[in-house]
Coordinates of C-alpha atoms in Angstrom, one line a residue:
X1 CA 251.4 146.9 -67.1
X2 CA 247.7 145.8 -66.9
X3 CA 247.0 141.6 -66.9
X4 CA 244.7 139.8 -69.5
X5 CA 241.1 142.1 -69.9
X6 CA 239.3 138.7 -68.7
X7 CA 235.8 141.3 -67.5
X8 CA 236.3 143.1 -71.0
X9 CA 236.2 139.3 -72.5
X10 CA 232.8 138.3 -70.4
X11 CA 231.4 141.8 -71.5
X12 CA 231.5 141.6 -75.0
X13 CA 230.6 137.4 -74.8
X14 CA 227.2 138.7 -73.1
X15 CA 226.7 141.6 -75.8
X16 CA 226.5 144.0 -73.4
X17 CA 226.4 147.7 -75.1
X18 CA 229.9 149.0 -74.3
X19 CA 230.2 151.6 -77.5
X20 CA 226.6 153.3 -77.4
X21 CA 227.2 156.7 -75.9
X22 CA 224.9 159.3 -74.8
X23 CA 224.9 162.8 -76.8
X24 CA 225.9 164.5 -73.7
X25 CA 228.5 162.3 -73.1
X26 CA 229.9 162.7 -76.7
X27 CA 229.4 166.2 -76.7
X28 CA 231.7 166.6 -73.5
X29 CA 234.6 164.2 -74.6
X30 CA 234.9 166.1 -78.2
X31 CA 233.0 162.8 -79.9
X32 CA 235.3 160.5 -78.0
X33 CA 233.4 157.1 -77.0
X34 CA 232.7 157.1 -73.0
X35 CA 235.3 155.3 -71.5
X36 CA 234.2 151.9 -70.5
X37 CA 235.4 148.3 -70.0
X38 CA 238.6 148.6 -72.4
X39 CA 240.1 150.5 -69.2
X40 CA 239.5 147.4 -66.7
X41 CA 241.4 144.2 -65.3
X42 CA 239.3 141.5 -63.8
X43 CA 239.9 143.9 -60.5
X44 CA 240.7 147.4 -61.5
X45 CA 240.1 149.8 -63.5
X46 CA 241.6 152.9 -64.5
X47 CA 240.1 155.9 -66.7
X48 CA 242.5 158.9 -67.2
X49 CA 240.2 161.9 -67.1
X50 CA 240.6 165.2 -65.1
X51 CA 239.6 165.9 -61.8
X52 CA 235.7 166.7 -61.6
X53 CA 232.4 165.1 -61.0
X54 CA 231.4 161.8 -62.7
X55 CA 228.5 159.2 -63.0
X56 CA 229.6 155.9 -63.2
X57 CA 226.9 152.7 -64.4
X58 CA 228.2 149.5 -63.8
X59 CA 226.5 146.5 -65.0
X60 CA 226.8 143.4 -62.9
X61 CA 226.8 139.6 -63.0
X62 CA 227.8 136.5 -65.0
X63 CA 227.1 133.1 -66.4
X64 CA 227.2 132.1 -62.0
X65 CA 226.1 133.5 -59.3
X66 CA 228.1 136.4 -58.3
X67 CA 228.7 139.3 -55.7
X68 CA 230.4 142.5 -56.5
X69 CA 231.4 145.6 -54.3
X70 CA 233.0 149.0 -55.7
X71 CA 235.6 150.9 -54.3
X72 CA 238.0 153.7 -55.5
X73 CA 240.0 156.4 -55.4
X74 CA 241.9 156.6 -51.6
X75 CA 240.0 153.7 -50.3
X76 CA 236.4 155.2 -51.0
X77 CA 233.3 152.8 -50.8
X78 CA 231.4 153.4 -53.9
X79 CA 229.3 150.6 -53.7
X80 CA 227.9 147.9 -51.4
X81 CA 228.6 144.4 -52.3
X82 CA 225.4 143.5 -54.6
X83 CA 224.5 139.8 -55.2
X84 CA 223.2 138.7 -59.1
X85 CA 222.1 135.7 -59.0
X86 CA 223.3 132.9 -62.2
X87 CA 223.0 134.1 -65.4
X88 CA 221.4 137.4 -64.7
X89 CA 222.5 140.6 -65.5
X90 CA 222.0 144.5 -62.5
X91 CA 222.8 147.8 -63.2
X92 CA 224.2 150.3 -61.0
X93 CA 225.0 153.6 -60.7
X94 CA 226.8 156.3 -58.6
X95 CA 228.3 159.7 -58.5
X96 CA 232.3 160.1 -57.7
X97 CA 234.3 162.9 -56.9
X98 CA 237.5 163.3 -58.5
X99 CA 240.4 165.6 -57.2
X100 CA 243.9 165.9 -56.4
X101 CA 245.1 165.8 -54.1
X102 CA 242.4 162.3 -54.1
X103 CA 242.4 161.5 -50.3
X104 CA 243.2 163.9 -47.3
X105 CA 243.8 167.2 -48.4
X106 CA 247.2 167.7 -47.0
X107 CA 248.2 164.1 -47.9
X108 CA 249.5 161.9 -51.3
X109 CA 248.6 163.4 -54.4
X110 CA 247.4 160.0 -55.2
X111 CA 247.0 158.5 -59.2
X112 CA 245.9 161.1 -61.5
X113 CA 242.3 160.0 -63.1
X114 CA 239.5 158.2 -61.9
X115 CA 240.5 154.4 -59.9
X116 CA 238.1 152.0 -59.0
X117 CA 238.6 148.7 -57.3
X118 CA 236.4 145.2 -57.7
X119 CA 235.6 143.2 -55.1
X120 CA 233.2 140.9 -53.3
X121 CA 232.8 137.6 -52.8
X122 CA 232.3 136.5 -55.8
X123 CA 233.2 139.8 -58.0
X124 CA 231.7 140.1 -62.0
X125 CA 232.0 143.1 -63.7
X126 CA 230.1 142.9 -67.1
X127 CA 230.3 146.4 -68.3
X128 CA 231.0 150.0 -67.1
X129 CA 230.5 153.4 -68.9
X130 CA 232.1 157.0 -67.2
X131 CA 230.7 160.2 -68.0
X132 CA 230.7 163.6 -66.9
X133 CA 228.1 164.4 -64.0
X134 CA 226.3 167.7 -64.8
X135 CA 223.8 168.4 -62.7
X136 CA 225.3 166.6 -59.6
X137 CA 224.7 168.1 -56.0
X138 CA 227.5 167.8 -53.7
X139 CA 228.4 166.5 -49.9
X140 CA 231.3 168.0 -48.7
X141 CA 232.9 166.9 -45.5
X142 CA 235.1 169.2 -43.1
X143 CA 236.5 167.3 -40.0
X144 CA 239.0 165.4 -38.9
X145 CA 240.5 161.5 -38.7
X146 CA 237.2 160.1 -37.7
X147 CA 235.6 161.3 -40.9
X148 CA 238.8 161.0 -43.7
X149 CA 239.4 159.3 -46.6
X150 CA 242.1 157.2 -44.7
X151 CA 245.0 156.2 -46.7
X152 CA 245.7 152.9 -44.7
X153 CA 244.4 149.6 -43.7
X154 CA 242.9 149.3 -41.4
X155 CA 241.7 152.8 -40.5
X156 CA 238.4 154.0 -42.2
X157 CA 236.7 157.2 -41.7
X158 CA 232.8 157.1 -41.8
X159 CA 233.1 159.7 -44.8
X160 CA 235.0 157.4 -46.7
X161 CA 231.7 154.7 -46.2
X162 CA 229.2 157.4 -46.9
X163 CA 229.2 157.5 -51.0
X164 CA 228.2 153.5 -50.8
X165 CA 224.9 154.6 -49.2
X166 CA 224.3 157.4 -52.1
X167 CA 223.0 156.8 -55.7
X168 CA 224.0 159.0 -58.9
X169 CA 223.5 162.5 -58.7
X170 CA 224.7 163.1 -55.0
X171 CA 228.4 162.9 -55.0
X172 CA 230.9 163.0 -51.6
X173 CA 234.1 165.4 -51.6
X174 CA 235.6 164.6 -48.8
X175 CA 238.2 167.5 -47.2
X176 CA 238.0 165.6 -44.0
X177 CA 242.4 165.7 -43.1
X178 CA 243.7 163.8 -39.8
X179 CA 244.6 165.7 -36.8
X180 CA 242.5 168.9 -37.7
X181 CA 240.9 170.7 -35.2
X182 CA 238.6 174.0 -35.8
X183 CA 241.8 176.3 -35.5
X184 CA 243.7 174.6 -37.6
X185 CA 241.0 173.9 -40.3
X186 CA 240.5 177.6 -40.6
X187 CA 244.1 178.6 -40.4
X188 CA 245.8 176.5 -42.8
X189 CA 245.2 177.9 -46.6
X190 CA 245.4 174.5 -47.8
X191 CA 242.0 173.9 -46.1
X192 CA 239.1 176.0 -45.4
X193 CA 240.5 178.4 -47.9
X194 CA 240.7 176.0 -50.7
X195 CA 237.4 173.8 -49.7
X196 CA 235.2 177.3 -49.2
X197 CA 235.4 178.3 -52.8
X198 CA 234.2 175.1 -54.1
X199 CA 230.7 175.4 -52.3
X200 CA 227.9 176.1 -54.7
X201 CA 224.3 176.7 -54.3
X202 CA 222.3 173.9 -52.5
X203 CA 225.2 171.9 -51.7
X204 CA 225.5 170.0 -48.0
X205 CA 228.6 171.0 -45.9
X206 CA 228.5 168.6 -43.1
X207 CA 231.1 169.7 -40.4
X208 CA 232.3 167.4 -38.2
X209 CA 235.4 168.8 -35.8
X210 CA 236.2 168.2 -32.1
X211 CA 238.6 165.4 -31.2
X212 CA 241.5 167.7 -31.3
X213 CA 239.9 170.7 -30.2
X214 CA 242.0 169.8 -26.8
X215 CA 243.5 173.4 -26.2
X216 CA 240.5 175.2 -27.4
X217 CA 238.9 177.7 -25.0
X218 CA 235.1 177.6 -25.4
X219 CA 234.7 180.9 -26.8
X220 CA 237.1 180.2 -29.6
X221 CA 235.4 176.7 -30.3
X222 CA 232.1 178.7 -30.6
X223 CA 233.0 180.8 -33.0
X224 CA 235.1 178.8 -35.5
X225 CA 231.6 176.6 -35.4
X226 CA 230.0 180.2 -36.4
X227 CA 232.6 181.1 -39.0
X228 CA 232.7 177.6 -41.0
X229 CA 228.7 178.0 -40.6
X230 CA 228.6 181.8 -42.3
X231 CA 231.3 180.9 -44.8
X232 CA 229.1 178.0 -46.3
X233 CA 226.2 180.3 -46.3
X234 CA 227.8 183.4 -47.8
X235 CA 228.7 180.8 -51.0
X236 CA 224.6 179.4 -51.2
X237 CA 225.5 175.9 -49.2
X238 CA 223.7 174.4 -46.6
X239 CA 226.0 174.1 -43.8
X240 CA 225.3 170.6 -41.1
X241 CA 226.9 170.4 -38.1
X242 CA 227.7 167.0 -36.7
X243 CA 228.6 166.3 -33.0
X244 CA 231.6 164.1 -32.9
X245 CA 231.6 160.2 -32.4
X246 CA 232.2 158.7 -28.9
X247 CA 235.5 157.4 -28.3
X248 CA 234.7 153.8 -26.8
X249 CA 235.8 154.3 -23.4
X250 CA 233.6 152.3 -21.0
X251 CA 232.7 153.2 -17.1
X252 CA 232.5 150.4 -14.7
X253 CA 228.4 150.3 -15.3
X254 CA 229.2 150.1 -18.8
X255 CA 228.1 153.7 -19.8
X256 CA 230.3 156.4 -21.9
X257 CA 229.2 158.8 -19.4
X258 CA 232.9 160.9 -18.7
X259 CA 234.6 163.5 -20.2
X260 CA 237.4 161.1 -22.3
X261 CA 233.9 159.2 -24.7
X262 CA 232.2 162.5 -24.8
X263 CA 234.5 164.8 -26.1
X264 CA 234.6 167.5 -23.2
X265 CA 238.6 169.1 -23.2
X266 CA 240.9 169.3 -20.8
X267 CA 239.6 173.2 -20.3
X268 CA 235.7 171.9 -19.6
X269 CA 234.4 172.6 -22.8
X270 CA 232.1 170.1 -23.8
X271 CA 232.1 170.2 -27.8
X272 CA 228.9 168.2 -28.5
X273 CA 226.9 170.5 -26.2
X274 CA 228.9 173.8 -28.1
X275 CA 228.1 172.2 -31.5
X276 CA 224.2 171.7 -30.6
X277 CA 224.0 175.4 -29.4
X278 CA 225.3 176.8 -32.0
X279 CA 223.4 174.7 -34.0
X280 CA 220.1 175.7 -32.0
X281 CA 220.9 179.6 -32.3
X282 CA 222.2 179.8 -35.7
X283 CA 219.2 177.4 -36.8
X284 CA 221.7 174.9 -38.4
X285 CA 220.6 171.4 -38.8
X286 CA 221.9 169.3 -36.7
X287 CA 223.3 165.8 -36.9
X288 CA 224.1 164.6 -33.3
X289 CA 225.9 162.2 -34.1
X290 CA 227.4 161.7 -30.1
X291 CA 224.0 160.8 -29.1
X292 CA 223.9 158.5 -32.0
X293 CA 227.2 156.4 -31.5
X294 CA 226.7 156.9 -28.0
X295 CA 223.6 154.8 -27.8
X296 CA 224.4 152.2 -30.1
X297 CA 228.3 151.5 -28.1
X298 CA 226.5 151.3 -24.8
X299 CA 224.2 148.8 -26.4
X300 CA 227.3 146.8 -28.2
X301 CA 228.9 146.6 -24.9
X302 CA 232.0 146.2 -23.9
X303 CA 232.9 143.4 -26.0
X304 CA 230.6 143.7 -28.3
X305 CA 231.5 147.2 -29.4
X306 CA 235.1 146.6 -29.9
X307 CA 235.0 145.6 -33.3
X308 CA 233.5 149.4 -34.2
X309 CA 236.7 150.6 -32.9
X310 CA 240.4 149.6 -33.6
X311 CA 240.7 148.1 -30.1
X312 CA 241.7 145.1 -31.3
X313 CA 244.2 145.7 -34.1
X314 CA 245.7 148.9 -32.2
X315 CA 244.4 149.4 -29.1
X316 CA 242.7 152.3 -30.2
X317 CA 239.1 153.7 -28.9
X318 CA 239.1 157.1 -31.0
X319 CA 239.5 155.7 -35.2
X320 CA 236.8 153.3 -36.3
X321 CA 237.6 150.3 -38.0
X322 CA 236.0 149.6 -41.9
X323 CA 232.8 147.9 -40.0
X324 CA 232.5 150.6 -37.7
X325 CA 232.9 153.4 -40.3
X326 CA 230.1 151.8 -42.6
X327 CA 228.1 151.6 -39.5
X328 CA 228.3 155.0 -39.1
X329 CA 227.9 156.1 -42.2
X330 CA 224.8 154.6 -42.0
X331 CA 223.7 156.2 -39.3
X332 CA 224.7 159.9 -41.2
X333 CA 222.8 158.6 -43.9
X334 CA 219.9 158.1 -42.0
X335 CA 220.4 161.5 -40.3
X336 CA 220.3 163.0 -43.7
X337 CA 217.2 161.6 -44.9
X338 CA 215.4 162.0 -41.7
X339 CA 216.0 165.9 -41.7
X340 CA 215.3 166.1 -45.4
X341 CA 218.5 166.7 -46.4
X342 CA 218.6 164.3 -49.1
X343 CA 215.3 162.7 -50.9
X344 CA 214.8 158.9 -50.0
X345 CA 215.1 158.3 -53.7
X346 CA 218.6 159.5 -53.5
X347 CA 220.2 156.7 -50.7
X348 CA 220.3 153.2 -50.5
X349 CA 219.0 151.2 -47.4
X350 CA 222.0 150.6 -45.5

């Protein structure tokens, strides 16, 4: 049961164009109108429609001042909290994946259809239109808990953060699943067999495992790296690889500089320094994102950098909290843009 439509109420007060539809859109839906603000609460909304790729424009704002953020499906950060000042009237848009199931890939099914969530501070949601994306270019993720559309509060992979930093016409699939390592990622059918099909031409396959690579003999680790590498390019993707992120685990002199923050295994192998040479030989770009996290906890500090992690809610050092995973989804982004990965045009400032 859905409460009162009060955002469909503001919408059509403001005369905001909710029924105009582009061809294409018609064309796709057999003549049906878009579907728009009819399918929201004040907080949700919910548009049955199959699994695929869709562009969603929002319109923002009210008769006050107002502050609106987008989320949906497992969790997913669509997009940042945007202020509008009184009486005024944005419009955004974005790109979302939807598939079942809509989260991990060997978790929930999830809802069926697209779900989005409002929030902010001060959330108004004046209008929204859905339609298929056709000419969308796709992220997709492979790696592990530090990188997954996490199910639960208050875990949050930086994947989950990344689509808030992306505008329409780049859209995130994220096949990050907990607990994966590069053996199992490869071995289990429900992963790397399913997620390699779905590669096209030109799309980005950043590849992010190593935090439970803890049994994996060097060698091995090498060439998983070089088989997730030649199975993007065999289907036209770009592979990325990405060095993991630290786990916050501090010397006395306040560096990560031991084997626990930089991901080297109980057998010696140290996965960052694997990653960048396979990286260097197979001429992959590379998104180191050790280095990255690395400086920026060292600079945090002890304290400081606690609130990244899950230190204080769980005692954990390994899975970020949601402030640390938009942090470092903002430094992928960034990444991204700085090896040309993905035109300027195409992110927002973080």
């Amino acid at each position: 049961m859905r409460p009162a439509r009060a955002a469909v109420t503001a919408a059509v007060a403001l005369g905001i164009g909710l029924t105009a539809v582009p061809a294409q859109a018609r064309q796709h839906q057999g003549h049906r109108p878009a579907p728009g603000i009819e399918n929201c609460t004040a907080t949700a909304c919910h548009f049955d429609l199959p699994p695929g790729t869709y562009d969603v424009r929002v319109t923002l704002g009210g008769d006050g001042a107002s502050s609106t953020a987008l989320a949906g499906e497992t969790r997913r950060a669509l997009l940042p909290e945007t202020a509008v000042p009184a009486g005024e009237r944005i419009v955004r848009s974005f790109t979302v994946n939807v598939r079942t199931p809509e989260g991990e890939p060997l978790g929930a099914d999830g809802t069926p259809g697209l779900d989005l969530t409002v929030g902010g501070s001060a959330p108004a949601l004046a209008g929204i239109r859905v339609a298929p994306a056709h000419h969308a270019r796709q992220i997709l993720l492979v790696g592990d808990s530090t990188v997954c559309d996490q199910p639960g509060d208050p875990y949050a992979g930086w994947g989950q953060h990344l689509p808030a930093y992306l505008r329409r016409g780049v859209s995130v699939a994220n096949y990050a699943d907990s607990g994966e390592s590069t053996v199992s990622y490869l071995g289990n059918p429900l992963l790397w067999d399913t997620v390699g099909p779905l590669v096209r031409r030109g799309d980005l396959v950043l590849i992010q495992l190593a935090h439970n690579d803890k049994t994996t003999d060097g060698a091995t680790y090498r060439a998983n790296l070089e088989t997730l590498v030649a199975g993007v390019r065999e289907r036209g993707g770009q592979p990325v690889l990405v060095t993991p992120i630290v786990r916050r685990w501090f010397n006395a002199d306040g560096t990560l500089n031991n084997p626990t923050a930089l991901l080297v295994n109980g057998l010696g192998v140290d996965h960052p320094a694997v990653i960048r040479a396979v990286a260097a030989d197979r001429d992959v770009p590379l998104i180191d994102l050790t280095a990255r996290t690395k400086a920026l906890v060292e600079s945090l500090g002890v304290e400081g950098s606690k609130a990244l992690y899950l230190h204080n809610e769980k005692r954990d050092n390994t899975h970020t909290s949601v402030h640390g995973a938009t942090v470092y989804a903002n430094l992928v982004r960034e990444e991204l843009v700085d090896l040309h990965l993905v035109p300027e045009g195409q992110v927002r400032v973080g």
